[in-house]
mmCIF file of C-alpha atoms in Angstrom:
data_model
loop_
_atom_site.group_PDB
_atom_site.id
_atom_site.type_symbol
_atom_site.label_atom_id
_atom_site.label_comp_id
_atom_site.label_asym_id
_atom_site.label_seq_id
_atom_site.Cartn_x
_atom_site.Cartn_y
_atom_site.Cartn_z
ATOM 1 C CA MET H 1 0.219 -0.027 0.073
ATOM 2 C CA THR H 2 2.629 2.240 0.190
ATOM 3 C CA GLU H 3 4.437 1.549 -3.196
ATOM 4 C CA GLY H 4 2.875 1.874 -6.883
ATOM 5 C CA SER H 5 -0.229 3.108 -8.749
ATOM 6 C CA ILE H 6 -2.932 3.897 -6.206
ATOM 7 C CA SER H 7 -5.857 4.138 -8.310
ATOM 8 C CA ARG H 8 -5.006 0.276 -8.687
ATOM 9 C CA LYS H 9 -4.800 -0.824 -5.481
ATOM 10 C CA ILE H 10 -7.431 1.359 -4.323
ATOM 11 C CA ILE H 11 -10.087 -0.816 -6.517
ATOM 12 C CA LEU H 12 -8.420 -3.787 -6.020
ATOM 13 C CA PHE H 13 -8.338 -3.798 -2.135
ATOM 14 C CA ALA H 14 -11.826 -2.495 -1.962
ATOM 15 C CA ILE H 15 -13.638 -4.872 -4.027
ATOM 16 C CA PRO H 16 -13.097 -7.946 -1.355
ATOM 17 C CA LEU H 17 -14.858 -5.406 1.148
ATOM 18 C CA PHE H 18 -17.294 -4.471 -0.838
ATOM 19 C CA LEU H 19 -18.391 -8.517 -1.548
ATOM 20 C CA GLY H 20 -17.718 -9.103 2.099
ATOM 21 C CA ASN H 21 -19.940 -6.589 3.213
ATOM 22 C CA LEU H 22 -22.100 -8.052 0.707
ATOM 23 C CA PHE H 23 -22.132 -11.441 1.429
ATOM 24 C CA GLN H 24 -22.706 -10.786 5.387
ATOM 25 C CA GLN H 25 -25.929 -8.530 4.635
ATOM 26 C CA LEU H 26 -26.579 -11.832 2.588
ATOM 27 C CA TYR H 27 -26.963 -13.208 6.192
ATOM 28 C CA ASN H 28 -30.192 -10.920 7.655
ATOM 29 C CA THR H 29 -31.426 -10.962 3.357
ATOM 30 C CA ALA H 30 -31.773 -15.092 3.548
ATOM 31 C CA ASP H 31 -32.988 -14.636 6.187
ATOM 32 C CA SER H 32 -35.527 -12.317 5.298
ATOM 33 C CA LEU H 33 -36.390 -13.426 2.054
ATOM 34 C CA ILE H 34 -37.405 -16.900 3.508
ATOM 35 C CA VAL H 35 -39.167 -16.205 6.899
ATOM 36 C CA GLY H 36 -40.852 -13.518 4.218
ATOM 37 C CA ASN H 37 -42.186 -16.109 1.862
ATOM 38 C CA PHE H 38 -42.267 -19.122 4.256
ATOM 39 C CA LEU H 39 -43.483 -18.116 7.701
ATOM 40 C CA GLY H 40 -45.672 -14.856 6.746
ATOM 41 C CA SER H 41 -45.634 -11.121 7.832
ATOM 42 C CA ASN H 42 -45.279 -11.738 11.246
ATOM 43 C CA ALA H 43 -41.844 -13.307 11.811
ATOM 44 C CA LEU H 44 -40.599 -11.585 9.134
ATOM 45 C CA ALA H 45 -41.750 -8.158 11.024
ATOM 46 C CA ALA H 46 -40.183 -10.169 14.346
ATOM 47 C CA VAL H 47 -37.053 -10.810 12.388
ATOM 48 C CA SER H 48 -36.362 -7.129 10.731
ATOM 49 C CA SER H 49 -37.328 -5.421 13.960
ATOM 50 C CA SER H 50 -34.577 -7.537 16.214
ATOM 51 C CA GLY H 51 -31.827 -5.707 13.692
ATOM 52 C CA ASN H 52 -31.283 -2.495 15.109
ATOM 53 C CA LEU H 53 -30.786 -3.819 18.880
ATOM 54 C CA ILE H 54 -28.303 -5.794 16.975
ATOM 55 C CA PHE H 55 -26.604 -3.549 15.838
ATOM 56 C CA LEU H 56 -26.623 -1.279 18.853
ATOM 57 C CA MET H 57 -25.052 -4.396 20.728
ATOM 58 C CA VAL H 58 -21.837 -4.751 18.045
ATOM 59 C CA GLY H 59 -21.644 -1.318 16.980
ATOM 60 C CA PHE H 60 -19.305 -0.337 19.715
ATOM 61 C CA ILE H 61 -17.392 -3.189 18.985
ATOM 62 C CA ASN H 62 -16.807 -2.936 15.543
ATOM 63 C CA GLY H 63 -15.433 0.704 16.263
ATOM 64 C CA ILE H 64 -13.095 -1.159 18.726
ATOM 65 C CA ALA H 65 -11.857 -3.340 15.586
ATOM 66 C CA MET H 66 -11.231 -0.927 13.173
ATOM 67 C CA GLY H 67 -9.271 0.749 16.121
ATOM 68 C CA ALA H 68 -7.161 -2.335 16.728
ATOM 69 C CA GLY H 69 -6.554 -2.089 12.145
ATOM 70 C CA VAL H 70 -5.410 1.803 12.439
ATOM 71 C CA VAL H 71 -3.185 0.182 14.720
ATOM 72 C CA VAL H 72 -1.865 -2.980 13.107
ATOM 73 C CA ALA H 73 -1.335 -1.597 9.476
ATOM 74 C CA ARG H 74 0.819 1.449 11.367
ATOM 75 C CA TYR H 75 3.122 -0.894 12.234
ATOM 76 C CA TYR H 76 2.855 -3.344 9.764
ATOM 77 C CA GLY H 77 3.806 -0.074 6.935
ATOM 78 C CA ALA H 78 6.774 0.809 9.719
ATOM 79 C CA LYS H 79 7.424 -2.793 10.041
ATOM 80 C CA ILE H 80 7.534 -2.899 14.256
ATOM 81 C CA LYS H 81 7.230 -6.627 14.512
ATOM 82 C CA ASP H 82 7.522 -6.833 18.157
ATOM 83 C CA CYS H 83 4.066 -3.849 18.526
ATOM 84 C CA LEU H 84 2.202 -6.014 15.411
ATOM 85 C CA HIS H 85 2.858 -8.815 17.425
ATOM 86 C CA LYS H 86 1.505 -7.594 20.503
ATOM 87 C CA ALA H 87 -1.196 -6.484 19.376
ATOM 88 C CA ILE H 88 -2.932 -8.775 16.957
ATOM 89 C CA HIS H 89 -2.671 -11.059 19.960
ATOM 90 C CA THR H 90 -4.425 -8.042 22.190
ATOM 91 C CA THR H 91 -6.620 -7.463 19.894
ATOM 92 C CA VAL H 92 -7.939 -11.282 19.663
ATOM 93 C CA ALA H 93 -7.842 -11.679 23.555
ATOM 94 C CA PHE H 94 -9.915 -8.390 23.832
ATOM 95 C CA GLY H 95 -12.361 -10.159 21.547
ATOM 96 C CA LEU H 96 -12.754 -12.995 23.013
ATOM 97 C CA VAL H 97 -13.957 -11.556 26.015
ATOM 98 C CA ALA H 98 -16.109 -8.632 24.438
ATOM 99 C CA GLY H 99 -18.143 -11.176 22.515
ATOM 100 C CA VAL H 100 -18.702 -13.315 25.895
ATOM 101 C CA VAL H 101 -19.864 -10.276 26.774
ATOM 102 C CA LEU H 102 -21.747 -8.967 24.601
ATOM 103 C CA THR H 103 -24.298 -12.537 24.551
ATOM 104 C CA VAL H 104 -24.898 -11.884 27.990
ATOM 105 C CA MET H 105 -26.404 -8.814 27.979
ATOM 106 C CA GLY H 106 -27.820 -9.490 25.004
ATOM 107 C CA MET H 107 -29.804 -12.668 26.384
ATOM 108 C CA PHE H 108 -31.502 -10.367 29.601
ATOM 109 C CA LEU H 109 -31.590 -7.657 28.126
ATOM 110 C CA ALA H 110 -33.423 -8.010 24.761
ATOM 111 C CA PRO H 111 -36.941 -8.288 25.736
ATOM 112 C CA LYS H 112 -36.277 -5.674 27.520
ATOM 113 C CA ILE H 113 -35.482 -3.218 24.879
ATOM 114 C CA LEU H 114 -37.584 -4.764 22.214
ATOM 115 C CA VAL H 115 -40.507 -3.616 24.964
ATOM 116 C CA LEU H 116 -39.568 -0.016 25.328
ATOM 117 C CA MET H 117 -39.064 0.033 21.119
ATOM 118 C CA GLY H 118 -42.606 -0.911 21.281
ATOM 119 C CA THR H 119 -42.358 -3.681 19.225
ATOM 120 C CA PRO H 120 -45.834 -4.871 18.219
ATOM 121 C CA ASP H 121 -47.522 -7.597 20.411
ATOM 122 C CA ASP H 122 -48.045 -9.554 17.412
ATOM 123 C CA VAL H 123 -44.730 -10.454 17.097
ATOM 124 C CA ILE H 124 -42.404 -9.798 19.945
ATOM 125 C CA ASP H 125 -42.391 -13.101 21.600
ATOM 126 C CA LEU H 126 -41.168 -14.513 17.922
ATOM 127 C CA ALA H 127 -38.945 -10.925 17.992
ATOM 128 C CA VAL H 128 -37.280 -12.467 21.644
ATOM 129 C CA LEU H 129 -36.942 -16.222 20.187
ATOM 130 C CA TYR H 130 -34.681 -15.095 17.798
ATOM 131 C CA LEU H 131 -32.777 -12.187 19.432
ATOM 132 C CA ARG H 132 -31.761 -14.750 22.310
ATOM 133 C CA ILE H 133 -30.470 -17.460 19.900
ATOM 134 C CA TYR H 134 -28.666 -14.656 17.558
ATOM 135 C CA PHE H 135 -26.381 -13.580 20.916
ATOM 136 C CA LEU H 136 -25.033 -16.897 21.629
ATOM 137 C CA GLY H 137 -23.429 -16.564 18.188
ATOM 138 C CA MET H 138 -22.264 -12.768 19.224
ATOM 139 C CA PRO H 139 -18.309 -14.280 19.962
ATOM 140 C CA PHE H 140 -17.990 -16.214 16.565
ATOM 141 C CA ILE H 141 -19.064 -12.882 15.150
ATOM 142 C CA LEU H 142 -16.259 -10.691 16.778
ATOM 143 C CA LEU H 143 -14.184 -13.298 16.512
ATOM 144 C CA TYR H 144 -14.943 -12.677 12.788
ATOM 145 C CA ASP H 145 -14.472 -8.866 12.902
ATOM 146 C CA PHE H 146 -11.478 -8.947 14.870
ATOM 147 C CA CYS H 147 -9.705 -10.868 12.694
ATOM 148 C CA SER H 148 -10.474 -9.748 9.349
ATOM 149 C CA SER H 149 -9.359 -6.562 10.613
ATOM 150 C CA ILE H 150 -6.148 -7.962 11.080
ATOM 151 C CA LEU H 151 -5.557 -9.339 8.050
ATOM 152 C CA ARG H 152 -6.892 -7.001 5.788
ATOM 153 C CA SER H 153 -4.799 -3.926 7.548
ATOM 154 C CA THR H 154 -2.017 -6.148 5.727
ATOM 155 C CA GLY H 155 -3.355 -5.979 2.563
ATOM 156 C CA ASP H 156 -5.340 -8.922 2.400
ATOM 157 C CA SER H 157 -8.964 -8.812 1.733
ATOM 158 C CA ARG H 158 -9.675 -11.384 0.316
ATOM 159 C CA ARG H 159 -9.453 -14.181 2.076
ATOM 160 C CA PRO H 160 -12.250 -12.202 4.979
ATOM 161 C CA LEU H 161 -14.261 -12.867 1.753
ATOM 162 C CA TYR H 162 -13.856 -16.007 0.895
ATOM 163 C CA ALA H 163 -14.459 -16.896 4.873
ATOM 164 C CA LEU H 164 -18.001 -15.378 3.914
ATOM 165 C CA ILE H 165 -18.107 -16.634 0.875
ATOM 166 C CA ALA H 166 -18.807 -20.279 2.679
ATOM 167 C CA ALA H 167 -20.221 -19.188 5.599
ATOM 168 C CA GLY H 168 -23.446 -17.646 3.553
ATOM 169 C CA VAL H 169 -23.748 -20.619 1.465
ATOM 170 C CA ILE H 170 -24.017 -22.273 5.133
ATOM 171 C CA ASN H 171 -26.338 -19.891 6.129
ATOM 172 C CA THR H 172 -28.423 -20.091 2.784
ATOM 173 C CA GLY H 173 -28.419 -23.706 3.095
ATOM 174 C CA LEU H 174 -29.085 -24.253 6.644
ATOM 175 C CA ASN H 175 -32.325 -21.797 6.673
ATOM 176 C CA LEU H 176 -34.172 -23.467 3.934
ATOM 177 C CA ILE H 177 -33.355 -27.439 5.579
ATOM 178 C CA LEU H 178 -34.166 -25.519 8.633
ATOM 179 C CA VAL H 179 -37.549 -23.425 8.092
ATOM 180 C CA ILE H 180 -38.854 -25.665 4.876
ATOM 181 C CA ALA H 181 -38.235 -29.382 6.059
ATOM 182 C CA PHE H 182 -38.102 -28.901 10.266
ATOM 183 C CA HIS H 183 -40.176 -26.886 10.452
ATOM 184 C CA LEU H 184 -37.978 -24.695 13.108
ATOM 185 C CA GLY H 185 -39.612 -21.607 11.866
ATOM 186 C CA VAL H 186 -38.286 -18.598 13.254
ATOM 187 C CA SER H 187 -35.448 -20.522 15.467
ATOM 188 C CA GLY H 188 -34.412 -22.061 12.576
ATOM 189 C CA VAL H 189 -33.500 -18.882 10.433
ATOM 190 C CA ALA H 190 -31.693 -17.693 13.676
ATOM 191 C CA ILE H 191 -29.876 -21.136 14.387
ATOM 192 C CA ALA H 192 -28.449 -20.826 10.285
ATOM 193 C CA THR H 193 -26.897 -17.731 11.088
ATOM 194 C CA VAL H 194 -25.553 -19.136 14.414
ATOM 195 C CA VAL H 195 -23.382 -21.983 13.025
ATOM 196 C CA SER H 196 -22.126 -19.729 9.451
ATOM 197 C CA ASN H 197 -20.890 -16.807 11.972
ATOM 198 C CA ILE H 198 -18.889 -20.093 13.943
ATOM 199 C CA VAL H 199 -18.163 -21.285 10.087
ATOM 200 C CA SER H 200 -16.456 -17.400 9.228
ATOM 201 C CA SER H 201 -14.433 -16.858 12.759
ATOM 202 C CA GLY H 202 -13.449 -20.945 12.418
ATOM 203 C CA ILE H 203 -11.607 -20.136 9.159
ATOM 204 C CA LEU H 204 -9.751 -16.402 9.781
ATOM 205 C CA ILE H 205 -8.318 -18.630 13.347
ATOM 206 C CA TYR H 206 -6.745 -21.082 11.489
ATOM 207 C CA ILE H 207 -5.621 -18.603 8.652
ATOM 208 C CA LEU H 208 -4.137 -16.981 11.350
ATOM 209 C CA LEU H 209 -2.871 -19.672 13.407
ATOM 210 C CA HIS H 210 -0.435 -21.277 10.403
ATOM 211 C CA GLU H 211 0.463 -17.521 8.915
ATOM 212 C CA ASP H 212 4.244 -16.721 8.991
ATOM 213 C CA ASP H 213 5.428 -14.309 11.753
ATOM 214 C CA PRO H 214 5.056 -11.571 12.903
ATOM 215 C CA ILE H 215 1.370 -11.869 12.366
ATOM 216 C CA ARG H 216 1.109 -15.417 13.015
ATOM 217 C CA LEU H 217 -1.869 -15.987 16.007
ATOM 218 C CA GLU H 218 -0.022 -17.864 19.134
ATOM 219 C CA PRO H 219 -2.761 -19.443 21.177
ATOM 220 C CA LYS H 220 0.110 -19.195 24.986
ATOM 221 C CA ALA H 221 0.568 -15.354 23.345
ATOM 222 C CA LEU H 222 -2.828 -14.797 23.869
ATOM 223 C CA ALA H 223 -2.863 -11.506 26.440
ATOM 224 C CA ILE H 224 -4.281 -8.169 26.700
ATOM 225 C CA SER H 225 -1.385 -5.523 26.388
ATOM 226 C CA TRP H 226 -2.436 -2.729 28.151
ATOM 227 C CA HIS H 227 -0.049 -0.192 26.352
ATOM 228 C CA GLU H 228 -1.183 -1.224 22.547
ATOM 229 C CA LEU H 229 -5.139 -1.521 23.878
ATOM 230 C CA LYS H 230 -5.091 2.171 24.577
ATOM 231 C CA LYS H 231 -3.572 2.867 21.549
ATOM 232 C CA ILE H 232 -6.446 0.391 20.483
ATOM 233 C CA LEU H 233 -9.451 2.465 22.338
ATOM 234 C CA VAL H 234 -7.946 5.783 21.343
ATOM 235 C CA ILE H 235 -9.163 5.614 17.958
ATOM 236 C CA GLY H 236 -12.110 2.794 18.788
ATOM 237 C CA VAL H 237 -13.553 4.225 21.125
ATOM 238 C CA PRO H 238 -15.104 7.391 19.567
ATOM 239 C CA ALA H 239 -15.669 5.689 16.140
ATOM 240 C CA GLY H 240 -17.492 3.036 18.690
ATOM 241 C CA LEU H 241 -19.785 5.520 19.892
ATOM 242 C CA GLN H 242 -20.311 6.874 17.093
ATOM 243 C CA GLY H 243 -21.641 3.466 15.808
ATOM 244 C CA MET H 244 -24.244 3.194 19.268
ATOM 245 C CA VAL H 245 -25.547 6.271 18.777
ATOM 246 C CA PHE H 246 -26.609 5.597 14.977
ATOM 247 C CA SER H 247 -27.957 2.758 16.208
ATOM 248 C CA ILE H 248 -29.588 4.257 19.139
ATOM 249 C CA ALA H 249 -30.858 6.957 16.299
ATOM 250 C CA ASN H 250 -31.944 4.009 14.269
ATOM 251 C CA VAL H 251 -33.959 2.568 17.152
ATOM 252 C CA CYS H 252 -35.857 5.211 17.905
ATOM 253 C CA ILE H 253 -36.725 5.677 14.238
ATOM 254 C CA GLN H 254 -37.702 1.724 14.261
ATOM 255 C CA SER H 255 -39.688 2.719 17.330
ATOM 256 C CA THR H 256 -42.198 5.041 15.542
ATOM 257 C CA ILE H 257 -42.144 2.159 12.430
ATOM 258 C CA ASN H 258 -43.057 -0.291 14.543
ATOM 259 C CA SER H 259 -46.323 1.983 15.941
ATOM 260 C CA PHE H 260 -47.466 1.893 11.680
ATOM 261 C CA GLY H 261 -47.726 -1.373 12.623
ATOM 262 C CA SER H 262 -46.258 -5.086 11.416
ATOM 263 C CA ASP H 263 -46.903 -3.883 7.644
ATOM 264 C CA ALA H 264 -45.073 -1.470 7.955
ATOM 265 C CA VAL H 265 -41.947 -3.152 9.881
ATOM 266 C CA ALA H 266 -42.176 -5.868 7.065
ATOM 267 C CA GLY H 267 -42.054 -2.996 4.029
ATOM 268 C CA SER H 268 -39.157 -1.109 5.714
ATOM 269 C CA ALA H 269 -37.302 -3.882 5.997
ATOM 270 C CA ALA H 270 -37.653 -4.935 2.400
ATOM 271 C CA SER H 271 -36.425 -1.621 1.048
ATOM 272 C CA LEU H 272 -33.434 -1.344 3.964
ATOM 273 C CA ASN H 273 -31.828 -4.144 2.438
ATOM 274 C CA PHE H 274 -31.126 -1.755 -0.527
ATOM 275 C CA GLU H 275 -29.775 1.132 1.407
ATOM 276 C CA TYR H 276 -27.358 -1.613 2.955
ATOM 277 C CA PHE H 277 -26.222 -2.615 -0.122
ATOM 278 C CA SER H 278 -26.010 0.719 -1.450
ATOM 279 C CA TYR H 279 -23.886 1.599 1.722
ATOM 280 C CA PHE H 280 -21.692 -1.066 1.599
ATOM 281 C CA VAL H 281 -20.369 0.416 -1.658
ATOM 282 C CA VAL H 282 -18.918 3.651 0.841
ATOM 283 C CA ASN H 283 -18.086 1.526 3.490
ATOM 284 C CA ALA H 284 -15.951 -0.775 1.127
ATOM 285 C CA PHE H 285 -13.951 2.453 0.033
ATOM 286 C CA ALA H 286 -14.201 3.861 3.613
ATOM 287 C CA GLN H 287 -12.499 1.292 5.300
ATOM 288 C CA THR H 288 -10.198 1.079 2.627
ATOM 289 C CA THR H 289 -9.430 4.348 2.721
ATOM 290 C CA VAL H 290 -8.692 4.421 6.731
ATOM 291 C CA THR H 291 -6.186 1.343 6.389
ATOM 292 C CA PHE H 292 -3.867 3.144 3.475
ATOM 293 C CA THR H 293 -3.824 5.915 5.593
ATOM 294 C CA SER H 294 -2.991 4.082 8.073
ATOM 295 C CA GLN H 295 -0.296 2.431 6.120
ATOM 296 C CA ASN H 296 1.084 5.387 4.691
ATOM 297 C CA TYR H 297 1.386 7.470 7.799
ATOM 298 C CA GLY H 298 3.284 4.683 9.463
ATOM 299 C CA VAL H 299 6.232 6.012 6.953
ATOM 300 C CA ARG H 300 5.327 9.559 6.623
ATOM 301 C CA LYS H 301 4.233 9.145 3.334
ATOM 302 C CA THR H 302 2.052 12.249 2.877
ATOM 303 C CA LYS H 303 1.716 12.839 0.096
ATOM 304 C CA ARG H 304 0.059 9.972 -1.157
ATOM 305 C CA MET H 305 -1.816 10.021 1.522
ATOM 306 C CA ASP H 306 -4.022 13.061 -0.160
ATOM 307 C CA LYS H 307 -3.769 10.831 -3.162
ATOM 308 C CA ILE H 308 -5.881 8.155 -1.136
ATOM 309 C CA LEU H 309 -8.797 10.423 -0.093
ATOM 310 C CA ILE H 310 -9.232 11.977 -3.255
ATOM 311 C CA ASP H 311 -9.135 8.655 -5.242
ATOM 312 C CA CYS H 312 -11.330 7.355 -2.574
ATOM 313 C CA MET H 313 -13.847 10.072 -2.329
ATOM 314 C CA ILE H 314 -14.631 10.205 -6.177
ATOM 315 C CA PHE H 315 -14.359 6.126 -6.571
ATOM 316 C CA SER H 316 -16.925 5.989 -3.878
ATOM 317 C CA LEU H 317 -19.319 8.726 -5.182
ATOM 318 C CA ILE H 318 -19.266 7.019 -8.334
ATOM 319 C CA PHE H 319 -19.976 3.256 -7.887
ATOM 320 C CA CYS H 320 -22.615 4.346 -4.888
ATOM 321 C CA GLY H 321 -24.803 5.766 -7.015
ATOM 322 C CA LEU H 322 -24.944 3.622 -9.917
ATOM 323 C CA LEU H 323 -26.163 0.782 -7.583
ATOM 324 C CA SER H 324 -28.611 2.708 -6.139
ATOM 325 C CA SER H 325 -29.999 3.739 -9.500
ATOM 326 C CA VAL H 326 -30.132 0.296 -10.304
ATOM 327 C CA PHE H 327 -32.669 -0.678 -7.073
ATOM 328 C CA ILE H 328 -34.133 2.268 -7.745
ATOM 329 C CA LEU H 329 -35.052 1.720 -11.423
ATOM 330 C CA GLY H 330 -35.725 -1.904 -10.601
ATOM 331 C CA ARG H 331 -37.843 -1.704 -7.802
ATOM 332 C CA GLY H 332 -41.167 -3.219 -9.352
ATOM 333 C CA PHE H 333 -38.274 -6.860 -9.432
ATOM 334 C CA PHE H 334 -36.024 -6.196 -6.076
ATOM 335 C CA LEU H 335 -38.728 -5.460 -3.407
ATOM 336 C CA HIS H 336 -41.112 -8.079 -5.301
ATOM 337 C CA LEU H 337 -38.453 -10.798 -3.702
ATOM 338 C CA TYR H 338 -39.453 -9.766 0.011
ATOM 339 C CA SER H 339 -43.356 -9.774 0.016
ATOM 340 C CA ASN H 340 -46.317 -9.725 -2.483
ATOM 341 C CA ASP H 341 -48.359 -8.154 -0.051
ATOM 342 C CA PRO H 342 -49.058 -4.675 -1.955
ATOM 343 C CA LYS H 343 -49.718 -2.991 1.754
ATOM 344 C CA VAL H 344 -46.156 -3.891 2.573
ATOM 345 C CA LEU H 345 -44.963 -2.883 -0.498
ATOM 346 C CA THR H 346 -46.320 0.361 -0.218
ATOM 347 C CA PHE H 347 -44.427 0.737 2.658
ATOM 348 C CA ALA H 348 -41.455 -0.333 1.080
ATOM 349 C CA VAL H 349 -41.471 2.124 -2.439
ATOM 350 C CA GLN H 350 -41.740 5.136 -0.422
ATOM 351 C CA ARG H 351 -38.427 4.327 2.052
ATOM 352 C CA LEU H 352 -36.541 3.216 -1.134
ATOM 353 C CA LEU H 353 -37.983 6.344 -3.379
ATOM 354 C CA ILE H 354 -36.357 8.590 -0.893
ATOM 355 C CA ALA H 355 -33.426 7.447 1.282
ATOM 356 C CA THR H 356 -31.751 4.820 -0.741
ATOM 357 C CA ALA H 357 -31.548 7.426 -3.587
ATOM 358 C CA LEU H 358 -29.852 10.648 -1.732
ATOM 359 C CA GLU H 359 -27.482 7.483 -0.044
ATOM 360 C CA LEU H 360 -24.296 8.619 -1.741
ATOM 361 C CA LEU H 361 -23.852 11.835 0.348
ATOM 362 C CA THR H 362 -23.011 9.125 2.722
ATOM 363 C CA SER H 363 -19.466 9.599 0.972
ATOM 364 C CA THR H 364 -18.417 12.852 1.821
ATOM 365 C CA TYR H 365 -18.267 12.205 5.713
ATOM 366 C CA GLU H 366 -17.644 8.115 5.555
ATOM 367 C CA ILE H 367 -14.506 8.628 3.646
ATOM 368 C CA SER H 368 -13.063 11.740 5.199
ATOM 369 C CA GLY H 369 -13.609 9.955 8.369
ATOM 370 C CA GLY H 370 -11.916 6.841 7.295
ATOM 371 C CA ALA H 371 -8.573 9.610 6.299
ATOM 372 C CA MET H 372 -9.190 11.259 9.498
ATOM 373 C CA ARG H 373 -8.712 7.997 11.514
ATOM 374 C CA GLY H 374 -5.818 6.487 9.485
ATOM 375 C CA LEU H 375 -4.619 9.258 11.125
ATOM 376 C CA GLY H 376 -5.216 8.543 14.817
ATOM 377 C CA HIS H 377 -8.008 11.675 14.804
ATOM 378 C CA SER H 378 -11.496 9.663 16.218
ATOM 379 C CA LEU H 379 -12.733 11.798 17.714
ATOM 380 C CA SER H 380 -13.791 14.631 15.493
ATOM 381 C CA PRO H 381 -15.166 12.452 12.477
ATOM 382 C CA ALA H 382 -17.137 11.049 15.117
ATOM 383 C CA LEU H 383 -19.110 14.327 16.662
ATOM 384 C CA ILE H 384 -19.436 15.467 13.514
ATOM 385 C CA THR H 385 -20.841 12.189 11.989
ATOM 386 C CA VAL H 386 -23.070 12.125 15.708
ATOM 387 C CA PHE H 387 -24.610 15.605 15.376
ATOM 388 C CA GLY H 388 -25.393 15.186 11.263
ATOM 389 C CA SER H 389 -26.506 11.557 10.877
ATOM 390 C CA CYS H 390 -27.929 11.245 14.463
ATOM 391 C CA VAL H 391 -28.700 14.717 16.048
ATOM 392 C CA LEU H 392 -29.983 16.622 13.279
ATOM 393 C CA ARG H 393 -31.651 13.327 12.211
ATOM 394 C CA LEU H 394 -34.059 12.672 14.998
ATOM 395 C CA ILE H 395 -34.849 16.300 15.254
#
């Protein structure tokens, strides 16, 4: 990342990131498609109403994973092997601990938060069941996030993608088997997701265990270095808090959507999937900006960092705009994949035409914020995003 053509390397690095986000969303998309077509709108509403709560729980840890990626990339670019070894083992150890904590919290708090969100009475029992099973897989979700952050920070965005593809295929297959053949309903969908998370994290752990020094994972060396954890948290905590606040804003908005009934919940959920797909383009280039900037900052190549920011911004605006246009123009086809209910589709079209059409604008703060985080400045972009995308949005 510190030598050669920047534009070409940005594209080659960002494509697996986009596809990785796509396959990760495939878990939820497969859930929605199968639930909506085989279990009905109530079950779809139950699964979709759990989404924002899940993002709330994992949003903070995802920020920490990004902070870990910045630290690892900086050490890797500067070739400081001892610090790199400590940062990697601190990242994995912290991920294990955080995963267990989130599992416990999710099991106990999920029902109470769903009630506070105003989840409709006809879906709340199914939503609680889905969430409790889902949170059993939280340690594996975090292990994947942290291990993939390590690999991507060293320039490897492909093998995390391969792990997600394998897990996505397993998730979809198990969904069909457990829901259609064994009639397990919403619980079958959640079980399939947990199993797929175990597979994806297991693949990356195996890869890191067999890597060459200094990035090889050694189980006996797993420990938290408080010096390295502090560096990770300085960058990761503001980003994590931003993710949490954004999720809280989503929870508040979801509560309002819930007040319109299960048709509105299901329609919003169907359209939201396409918002995610468009945003994944922006997120891929934002992650690319962070990693490329971090490595070049490690060797103090400032002019190269300017070029990284400009290229990533242009690519993000163009490709996100193109993908959003495809979904808007083909909305009749895409939305019918989720539901054929006219009432559900009315709500879905409203959200798609308004929100997805302007999704490319998220590039302006995500890419510039990614560049700042790559430099180690995480608080300013977090505060700006929280105010603009959360506080102002709620007002």
